[in-house]
PDB file of C-alpha atoms in Angstrom:
ATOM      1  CA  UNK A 255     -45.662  19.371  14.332  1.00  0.00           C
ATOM      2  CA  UNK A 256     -42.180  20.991  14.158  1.00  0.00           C
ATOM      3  CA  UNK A 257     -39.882  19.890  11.858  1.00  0.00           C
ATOM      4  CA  UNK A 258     -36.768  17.744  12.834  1.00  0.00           C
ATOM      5  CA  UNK A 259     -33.079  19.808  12.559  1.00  0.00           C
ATOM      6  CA  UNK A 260     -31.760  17.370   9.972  1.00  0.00           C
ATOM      7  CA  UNK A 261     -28.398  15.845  11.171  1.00  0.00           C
ATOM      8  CA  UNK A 262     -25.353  14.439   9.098  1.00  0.00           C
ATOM      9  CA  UNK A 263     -22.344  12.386  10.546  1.00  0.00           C
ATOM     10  CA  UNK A 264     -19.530  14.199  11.466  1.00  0.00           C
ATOM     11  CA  UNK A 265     -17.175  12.009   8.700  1.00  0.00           C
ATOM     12  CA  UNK A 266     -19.691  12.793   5.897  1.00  0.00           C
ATOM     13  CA  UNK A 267     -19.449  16.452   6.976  1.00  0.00           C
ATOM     14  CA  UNK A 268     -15.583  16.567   7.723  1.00  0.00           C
ATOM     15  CA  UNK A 269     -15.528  14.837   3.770  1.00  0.00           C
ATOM     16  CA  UNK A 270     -18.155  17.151   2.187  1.00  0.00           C
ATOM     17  CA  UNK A 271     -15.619  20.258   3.687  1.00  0.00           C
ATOM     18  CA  UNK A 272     -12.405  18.694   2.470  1.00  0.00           C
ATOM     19  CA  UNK A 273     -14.033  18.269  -1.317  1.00  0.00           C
ATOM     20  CA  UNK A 274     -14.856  21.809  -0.904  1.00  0.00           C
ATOM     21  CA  UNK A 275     -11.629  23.011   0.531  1.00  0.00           C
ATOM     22  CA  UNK A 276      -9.751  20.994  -2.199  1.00  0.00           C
ATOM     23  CA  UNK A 277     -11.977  22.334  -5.111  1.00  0.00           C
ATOM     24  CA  UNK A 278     -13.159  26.075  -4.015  1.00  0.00           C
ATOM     25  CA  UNK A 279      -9.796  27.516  -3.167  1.00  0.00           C
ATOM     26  CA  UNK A 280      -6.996  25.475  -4.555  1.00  0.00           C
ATOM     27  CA  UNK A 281      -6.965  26.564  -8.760  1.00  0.00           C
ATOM     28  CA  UNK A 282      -4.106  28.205  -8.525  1.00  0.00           C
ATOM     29  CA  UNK A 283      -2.494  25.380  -6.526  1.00  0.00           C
ATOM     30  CA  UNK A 284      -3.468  23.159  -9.148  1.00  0.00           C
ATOM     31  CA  UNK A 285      -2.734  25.502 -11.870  1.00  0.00           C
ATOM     32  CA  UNK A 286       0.747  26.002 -10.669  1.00  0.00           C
ATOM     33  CA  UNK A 287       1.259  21.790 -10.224  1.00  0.00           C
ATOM     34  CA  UNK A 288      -0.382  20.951 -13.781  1.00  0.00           C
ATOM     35  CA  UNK A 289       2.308  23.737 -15.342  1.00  0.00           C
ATOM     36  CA  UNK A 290       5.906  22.388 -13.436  1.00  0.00           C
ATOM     37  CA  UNK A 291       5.093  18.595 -13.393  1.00  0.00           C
ATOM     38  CA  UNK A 292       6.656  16.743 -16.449  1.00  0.00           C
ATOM     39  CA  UNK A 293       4.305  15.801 -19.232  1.00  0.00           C
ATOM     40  CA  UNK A 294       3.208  12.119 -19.113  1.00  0.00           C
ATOM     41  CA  UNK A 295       1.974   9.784 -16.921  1.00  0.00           C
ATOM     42  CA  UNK A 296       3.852  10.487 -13.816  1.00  0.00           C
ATOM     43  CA  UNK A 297       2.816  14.033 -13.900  1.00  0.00           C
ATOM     44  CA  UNK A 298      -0.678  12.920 -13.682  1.00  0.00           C
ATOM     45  CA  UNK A 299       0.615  10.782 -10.619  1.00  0.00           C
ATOM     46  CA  UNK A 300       1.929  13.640  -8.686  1.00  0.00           C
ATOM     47  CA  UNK A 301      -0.385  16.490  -8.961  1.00  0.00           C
ATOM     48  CA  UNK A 302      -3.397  13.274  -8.170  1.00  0.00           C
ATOM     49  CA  UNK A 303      -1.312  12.097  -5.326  1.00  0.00           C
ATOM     50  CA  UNK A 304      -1.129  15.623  -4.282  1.00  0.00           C
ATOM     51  CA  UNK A 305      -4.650  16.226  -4.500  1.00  0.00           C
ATOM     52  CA  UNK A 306      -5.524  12.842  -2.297  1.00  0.00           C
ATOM     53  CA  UNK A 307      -2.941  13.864   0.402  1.00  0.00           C
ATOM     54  CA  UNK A 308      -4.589  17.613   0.506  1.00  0.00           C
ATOM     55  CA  UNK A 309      -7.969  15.863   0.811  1.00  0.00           C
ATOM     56  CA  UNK A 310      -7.069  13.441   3.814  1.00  0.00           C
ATOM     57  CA  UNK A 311      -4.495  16.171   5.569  1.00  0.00           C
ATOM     58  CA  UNK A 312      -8.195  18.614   5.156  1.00  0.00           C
ATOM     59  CA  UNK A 313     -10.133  15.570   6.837  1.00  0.00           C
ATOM     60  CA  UNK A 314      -7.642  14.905   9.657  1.00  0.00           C
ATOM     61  CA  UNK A 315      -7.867  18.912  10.445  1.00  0.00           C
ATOM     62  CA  UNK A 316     -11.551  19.143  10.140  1.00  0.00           C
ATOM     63  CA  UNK A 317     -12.643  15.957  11.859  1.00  0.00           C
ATOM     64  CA  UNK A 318     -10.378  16.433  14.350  1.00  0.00           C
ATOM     65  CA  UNK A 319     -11.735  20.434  14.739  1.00  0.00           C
ATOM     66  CA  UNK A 320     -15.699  19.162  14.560  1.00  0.00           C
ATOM     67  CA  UNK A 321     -14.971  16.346  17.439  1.00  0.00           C
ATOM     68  CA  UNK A 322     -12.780  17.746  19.803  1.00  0.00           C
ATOM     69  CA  UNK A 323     -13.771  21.052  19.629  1.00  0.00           C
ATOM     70  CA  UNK A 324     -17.592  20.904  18.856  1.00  0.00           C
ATOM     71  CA  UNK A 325     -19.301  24.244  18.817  1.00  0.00           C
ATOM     72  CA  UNK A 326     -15.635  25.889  19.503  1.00  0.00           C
ATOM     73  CA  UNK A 327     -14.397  23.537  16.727  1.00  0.00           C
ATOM     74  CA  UNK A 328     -16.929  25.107  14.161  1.00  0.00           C
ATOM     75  CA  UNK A 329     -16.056  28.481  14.988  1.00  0.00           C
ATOM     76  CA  UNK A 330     -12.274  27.772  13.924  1.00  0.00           C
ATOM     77  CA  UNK A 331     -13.709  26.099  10.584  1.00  0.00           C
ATOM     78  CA  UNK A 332     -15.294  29.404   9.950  1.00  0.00           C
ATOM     79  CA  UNK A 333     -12.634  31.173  10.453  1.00  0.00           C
ATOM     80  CA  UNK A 334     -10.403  29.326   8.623  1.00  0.00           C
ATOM     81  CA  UNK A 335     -13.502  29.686   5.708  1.00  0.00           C
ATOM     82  CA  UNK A 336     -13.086  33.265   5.432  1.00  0.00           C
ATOM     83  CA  UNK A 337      -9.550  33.194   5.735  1.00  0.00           C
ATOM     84  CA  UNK A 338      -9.098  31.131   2.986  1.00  0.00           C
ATOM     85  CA  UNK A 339     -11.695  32.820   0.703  1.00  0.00           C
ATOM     86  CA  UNK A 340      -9.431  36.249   1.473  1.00  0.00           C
ATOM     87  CA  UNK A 341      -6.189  34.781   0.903  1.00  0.00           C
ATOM     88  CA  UNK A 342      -7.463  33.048  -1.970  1.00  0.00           C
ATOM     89  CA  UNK A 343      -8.701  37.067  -3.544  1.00  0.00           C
ATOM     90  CA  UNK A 344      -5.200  37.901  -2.672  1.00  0.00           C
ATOM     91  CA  UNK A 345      -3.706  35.080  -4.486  1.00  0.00           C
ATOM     92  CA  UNK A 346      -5.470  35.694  -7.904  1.00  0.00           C
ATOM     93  CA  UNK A 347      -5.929  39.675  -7.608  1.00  0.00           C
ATOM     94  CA  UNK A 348      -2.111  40.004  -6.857  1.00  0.00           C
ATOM     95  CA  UNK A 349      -0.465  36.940  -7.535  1.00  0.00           C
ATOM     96  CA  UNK A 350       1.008  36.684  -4.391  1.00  0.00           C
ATOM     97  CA  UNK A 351       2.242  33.556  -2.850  1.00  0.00           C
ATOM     98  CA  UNK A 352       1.439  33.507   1.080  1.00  0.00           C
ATOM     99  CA  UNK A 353       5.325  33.133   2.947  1.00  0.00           C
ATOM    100  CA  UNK A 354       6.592  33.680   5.867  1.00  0.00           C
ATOM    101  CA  UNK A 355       7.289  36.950   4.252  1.00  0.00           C
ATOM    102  CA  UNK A 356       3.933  37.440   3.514  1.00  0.00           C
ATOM    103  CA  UNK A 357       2.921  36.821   6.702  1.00  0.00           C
ATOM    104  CA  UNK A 358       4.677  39.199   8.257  1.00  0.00           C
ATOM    105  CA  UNK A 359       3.462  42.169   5.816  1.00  0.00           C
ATOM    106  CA  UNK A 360       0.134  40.942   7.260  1.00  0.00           C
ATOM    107  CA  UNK A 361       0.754  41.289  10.679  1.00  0.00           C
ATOM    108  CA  UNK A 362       2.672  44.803  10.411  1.00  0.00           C
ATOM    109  CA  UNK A 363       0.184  46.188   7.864  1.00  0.00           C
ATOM    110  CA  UNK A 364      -2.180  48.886   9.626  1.00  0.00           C
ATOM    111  CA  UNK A 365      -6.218  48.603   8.998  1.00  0.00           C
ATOM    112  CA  UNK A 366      -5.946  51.593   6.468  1.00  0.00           C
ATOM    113  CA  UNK A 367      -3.048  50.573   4.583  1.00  0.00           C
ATOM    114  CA  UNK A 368      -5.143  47.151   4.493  1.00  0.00           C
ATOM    115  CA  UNK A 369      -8.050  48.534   3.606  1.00  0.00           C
ATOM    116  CA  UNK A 370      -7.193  49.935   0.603  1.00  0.00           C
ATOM    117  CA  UNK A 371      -6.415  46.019  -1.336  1.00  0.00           C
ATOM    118  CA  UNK A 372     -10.546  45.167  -0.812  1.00  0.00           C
ATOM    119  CA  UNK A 373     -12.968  45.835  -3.358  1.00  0.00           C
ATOM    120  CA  UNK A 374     -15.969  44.664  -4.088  1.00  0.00           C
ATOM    121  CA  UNK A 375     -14.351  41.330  -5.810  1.00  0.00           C
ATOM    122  CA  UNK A 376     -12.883  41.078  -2.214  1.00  0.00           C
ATOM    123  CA  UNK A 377     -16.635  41.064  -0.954  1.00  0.00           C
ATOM    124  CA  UNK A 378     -17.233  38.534  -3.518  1.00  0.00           C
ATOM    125  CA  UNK A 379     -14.853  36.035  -2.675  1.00  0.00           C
ATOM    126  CA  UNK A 380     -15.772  36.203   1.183  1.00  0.00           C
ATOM    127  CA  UNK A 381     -19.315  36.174   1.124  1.00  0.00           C
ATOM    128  CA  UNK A 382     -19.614  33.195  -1.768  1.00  0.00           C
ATOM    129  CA  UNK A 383     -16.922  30.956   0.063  1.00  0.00           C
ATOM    130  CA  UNK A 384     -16.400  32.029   3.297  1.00  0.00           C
ATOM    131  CA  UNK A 385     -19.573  33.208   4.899  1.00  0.00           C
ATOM    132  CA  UNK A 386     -22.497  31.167   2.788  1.00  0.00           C
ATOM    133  CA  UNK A 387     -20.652  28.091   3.831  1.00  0.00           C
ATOM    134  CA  UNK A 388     -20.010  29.269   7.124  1.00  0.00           C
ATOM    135  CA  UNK A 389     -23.522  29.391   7.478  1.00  0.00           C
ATOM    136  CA  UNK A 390     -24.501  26.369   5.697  1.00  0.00           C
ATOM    137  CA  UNK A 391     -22.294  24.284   8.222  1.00  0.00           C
ATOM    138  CA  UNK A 392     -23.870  25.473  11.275  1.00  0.00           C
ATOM    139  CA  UNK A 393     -27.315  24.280   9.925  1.00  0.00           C
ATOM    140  CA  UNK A 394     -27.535  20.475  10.085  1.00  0.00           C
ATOM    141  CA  UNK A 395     -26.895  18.776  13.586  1.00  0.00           C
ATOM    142  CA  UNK A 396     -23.877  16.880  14.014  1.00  0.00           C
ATOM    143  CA  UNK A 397     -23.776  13.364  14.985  1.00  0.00           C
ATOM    144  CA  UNK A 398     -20.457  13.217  16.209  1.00  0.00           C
ATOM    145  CA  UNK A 399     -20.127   8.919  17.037  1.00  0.00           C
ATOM    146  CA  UNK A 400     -18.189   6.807  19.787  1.00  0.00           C
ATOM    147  CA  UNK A 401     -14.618   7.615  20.837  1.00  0.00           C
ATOM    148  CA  UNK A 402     -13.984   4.594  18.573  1.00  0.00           C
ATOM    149  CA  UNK A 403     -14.911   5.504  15.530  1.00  0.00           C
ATOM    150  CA  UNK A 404     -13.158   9.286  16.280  1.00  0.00           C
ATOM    151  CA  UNK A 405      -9.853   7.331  16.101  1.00  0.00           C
ATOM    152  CA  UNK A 406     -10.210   4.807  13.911  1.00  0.00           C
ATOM    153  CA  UNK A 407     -10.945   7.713  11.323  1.00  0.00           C
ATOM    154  CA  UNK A 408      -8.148   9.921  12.447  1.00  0.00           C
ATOM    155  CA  UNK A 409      -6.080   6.573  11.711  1.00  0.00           C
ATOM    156  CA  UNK A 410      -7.649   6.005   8.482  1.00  0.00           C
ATOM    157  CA  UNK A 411      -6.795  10.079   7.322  1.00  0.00           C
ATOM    158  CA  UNK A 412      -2.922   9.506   8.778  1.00  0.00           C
ATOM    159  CA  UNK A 413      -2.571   6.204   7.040  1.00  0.00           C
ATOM    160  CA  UNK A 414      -3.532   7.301   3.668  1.00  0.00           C
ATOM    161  CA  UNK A 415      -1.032  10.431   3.962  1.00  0.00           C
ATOM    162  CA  UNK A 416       1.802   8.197   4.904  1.00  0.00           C
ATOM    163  CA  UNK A 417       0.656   5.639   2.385  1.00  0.00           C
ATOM    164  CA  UNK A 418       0.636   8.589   0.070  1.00  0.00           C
ATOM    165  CA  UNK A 419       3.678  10.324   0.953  1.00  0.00           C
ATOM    166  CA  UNK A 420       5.964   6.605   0.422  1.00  0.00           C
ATOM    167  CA  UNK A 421       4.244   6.077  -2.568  1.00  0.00           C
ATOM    168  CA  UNK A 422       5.558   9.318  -4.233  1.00  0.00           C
ATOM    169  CA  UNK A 423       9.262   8.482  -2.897  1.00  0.00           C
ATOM    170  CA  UNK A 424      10.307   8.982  -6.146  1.00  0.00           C
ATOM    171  CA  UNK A 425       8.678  12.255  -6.500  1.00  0.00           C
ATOM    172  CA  UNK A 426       9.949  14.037  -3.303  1.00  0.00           C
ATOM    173  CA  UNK A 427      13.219  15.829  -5.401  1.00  0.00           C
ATOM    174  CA  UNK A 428      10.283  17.394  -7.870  1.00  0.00           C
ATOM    175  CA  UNK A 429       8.452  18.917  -4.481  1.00  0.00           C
ATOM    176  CA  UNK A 430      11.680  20.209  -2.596  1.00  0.00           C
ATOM    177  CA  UNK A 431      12.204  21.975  -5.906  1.00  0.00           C
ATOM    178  CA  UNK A 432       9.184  23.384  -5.784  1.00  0.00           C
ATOM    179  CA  UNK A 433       8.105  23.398  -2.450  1.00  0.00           C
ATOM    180  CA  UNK A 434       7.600  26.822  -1.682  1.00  0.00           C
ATOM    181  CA  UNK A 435       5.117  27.627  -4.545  1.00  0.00           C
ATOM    182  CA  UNK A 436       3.299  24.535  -3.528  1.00  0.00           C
ATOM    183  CA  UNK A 437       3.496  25.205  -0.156  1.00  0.00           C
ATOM    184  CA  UNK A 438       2.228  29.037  -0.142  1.00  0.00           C
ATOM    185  CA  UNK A 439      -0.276  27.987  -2.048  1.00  0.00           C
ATOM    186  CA  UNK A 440      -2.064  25.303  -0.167  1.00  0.00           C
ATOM    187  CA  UNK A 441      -5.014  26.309   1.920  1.00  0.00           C
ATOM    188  CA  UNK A 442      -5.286  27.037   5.393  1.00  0.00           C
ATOM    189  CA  UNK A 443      -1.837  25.616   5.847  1.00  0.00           C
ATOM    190  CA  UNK A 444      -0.013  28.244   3.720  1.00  0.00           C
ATOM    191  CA  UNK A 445      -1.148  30.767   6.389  1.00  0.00           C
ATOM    192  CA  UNK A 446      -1.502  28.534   9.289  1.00  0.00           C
ATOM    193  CA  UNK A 447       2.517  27.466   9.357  1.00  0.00           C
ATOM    194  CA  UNK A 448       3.853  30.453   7.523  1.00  0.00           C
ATOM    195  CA  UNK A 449       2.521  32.662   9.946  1.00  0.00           C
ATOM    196  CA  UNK A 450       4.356  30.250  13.197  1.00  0.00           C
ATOM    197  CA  UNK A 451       7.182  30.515  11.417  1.00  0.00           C
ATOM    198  CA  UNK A 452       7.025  34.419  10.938  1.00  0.00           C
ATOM    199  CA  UNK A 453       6.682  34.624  15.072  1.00  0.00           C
ATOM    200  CA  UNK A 454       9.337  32.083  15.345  1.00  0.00           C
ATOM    201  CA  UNK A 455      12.011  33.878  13.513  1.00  0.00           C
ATOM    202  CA  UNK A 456      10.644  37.291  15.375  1.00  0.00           C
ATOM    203  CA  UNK A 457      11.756  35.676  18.646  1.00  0.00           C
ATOM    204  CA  UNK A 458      14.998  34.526  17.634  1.00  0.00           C
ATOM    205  CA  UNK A 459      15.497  37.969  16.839  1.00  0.00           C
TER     206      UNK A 459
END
């Protein structure tokens, strides 16, 4: 008798992806937060409230991606795998911060030029966190629930980043300040926006 695919709901694997997003390619991110928040209690606030509100923002994106876009929807969650496992080599091989400016080095950097920043570390960092996952996720079959259940978890993921965001009122002059190195340093987003706002500014030009 063949064996059954296993399946797993699509909120358990939207969370299980989040918790791996979160933990697999956000040191530095961390790193960074732990070493510019004040010591004290309401450091420990800030770089926790920042970790919850990368956590739901990564649920929102990847339950959204699994439901709406189903087999298509995987395919961007690998892709967005692998891109953060190479932007994450880039981060701690060069200590680069992913910009706009960044970006656009990307974009007008030939293959060969390119080529010569991999190594085998490079091959590393893909193949443990971007592909192996990759493949992992395609394994188990997604039960993907009612139209009801889609938004009342989207709603649940929004509320707790608003709820998070008002909480930290107090703490929004401390992330202006450093809102860049936070920002280029958050995974896929860093890439994701920096790289609309690259094209942006290229057709104001």
């Amino acid at each position: 008798m063949a064996n059954k695919v296993k399946s797993i709901k699509i909120s358990l694997l939207s969370l299980i992806l989040s918790i791996f997003t979160v933990v697999a390619y956000h040191m530095p991110f961390f790193t960074y937060s732990c070493g510019a928040v004040e010591k004290g209690f309401n450091g420990i606030i800030i770089v926790a409230s920042l970790a919850l509100l990368l956590l739901a923002a990564d649920f929102f994106l990847y339950y959204l991606l699994l439901f709406l876009g189903r087999i298509v929807g995987k395919c961007i969650i690998v892709f967005t795998l692998i891109s953060n496992a190479g932007s994450l080599y880039f981060i701690n091989s060069y200590n680069v911060l992913i910009t706009d400016e960044m970006m656009g080095n990307v974009f007008n950097t030939q293959f060969s030029e390119a080529s010569g920043f991999f190594s085998a570390g490079a091959v590393l960092y893909i193949l443990l966190l971007g592909v192996i996952p990759s493949v992992l996720l395609f394994l188990p079959k997604v039960e993907y629930g009612s139209v009801k259940r889609f938004f009342a978890n989207i709603g649940i993921s929004l509320a707790v980043v608003l709820g998070v965001a008002l909480a930290n009122m107090q703490n929004w002059p401390w992330i202006d300040r450093n809102s860049t190195e936070i920002g280029s340093l958050l995974l896929p987003w860093s890439y994701s926006v920096n790289s609309v706002r690259y094209y942006n500014a290229e057709k104001k030009r």
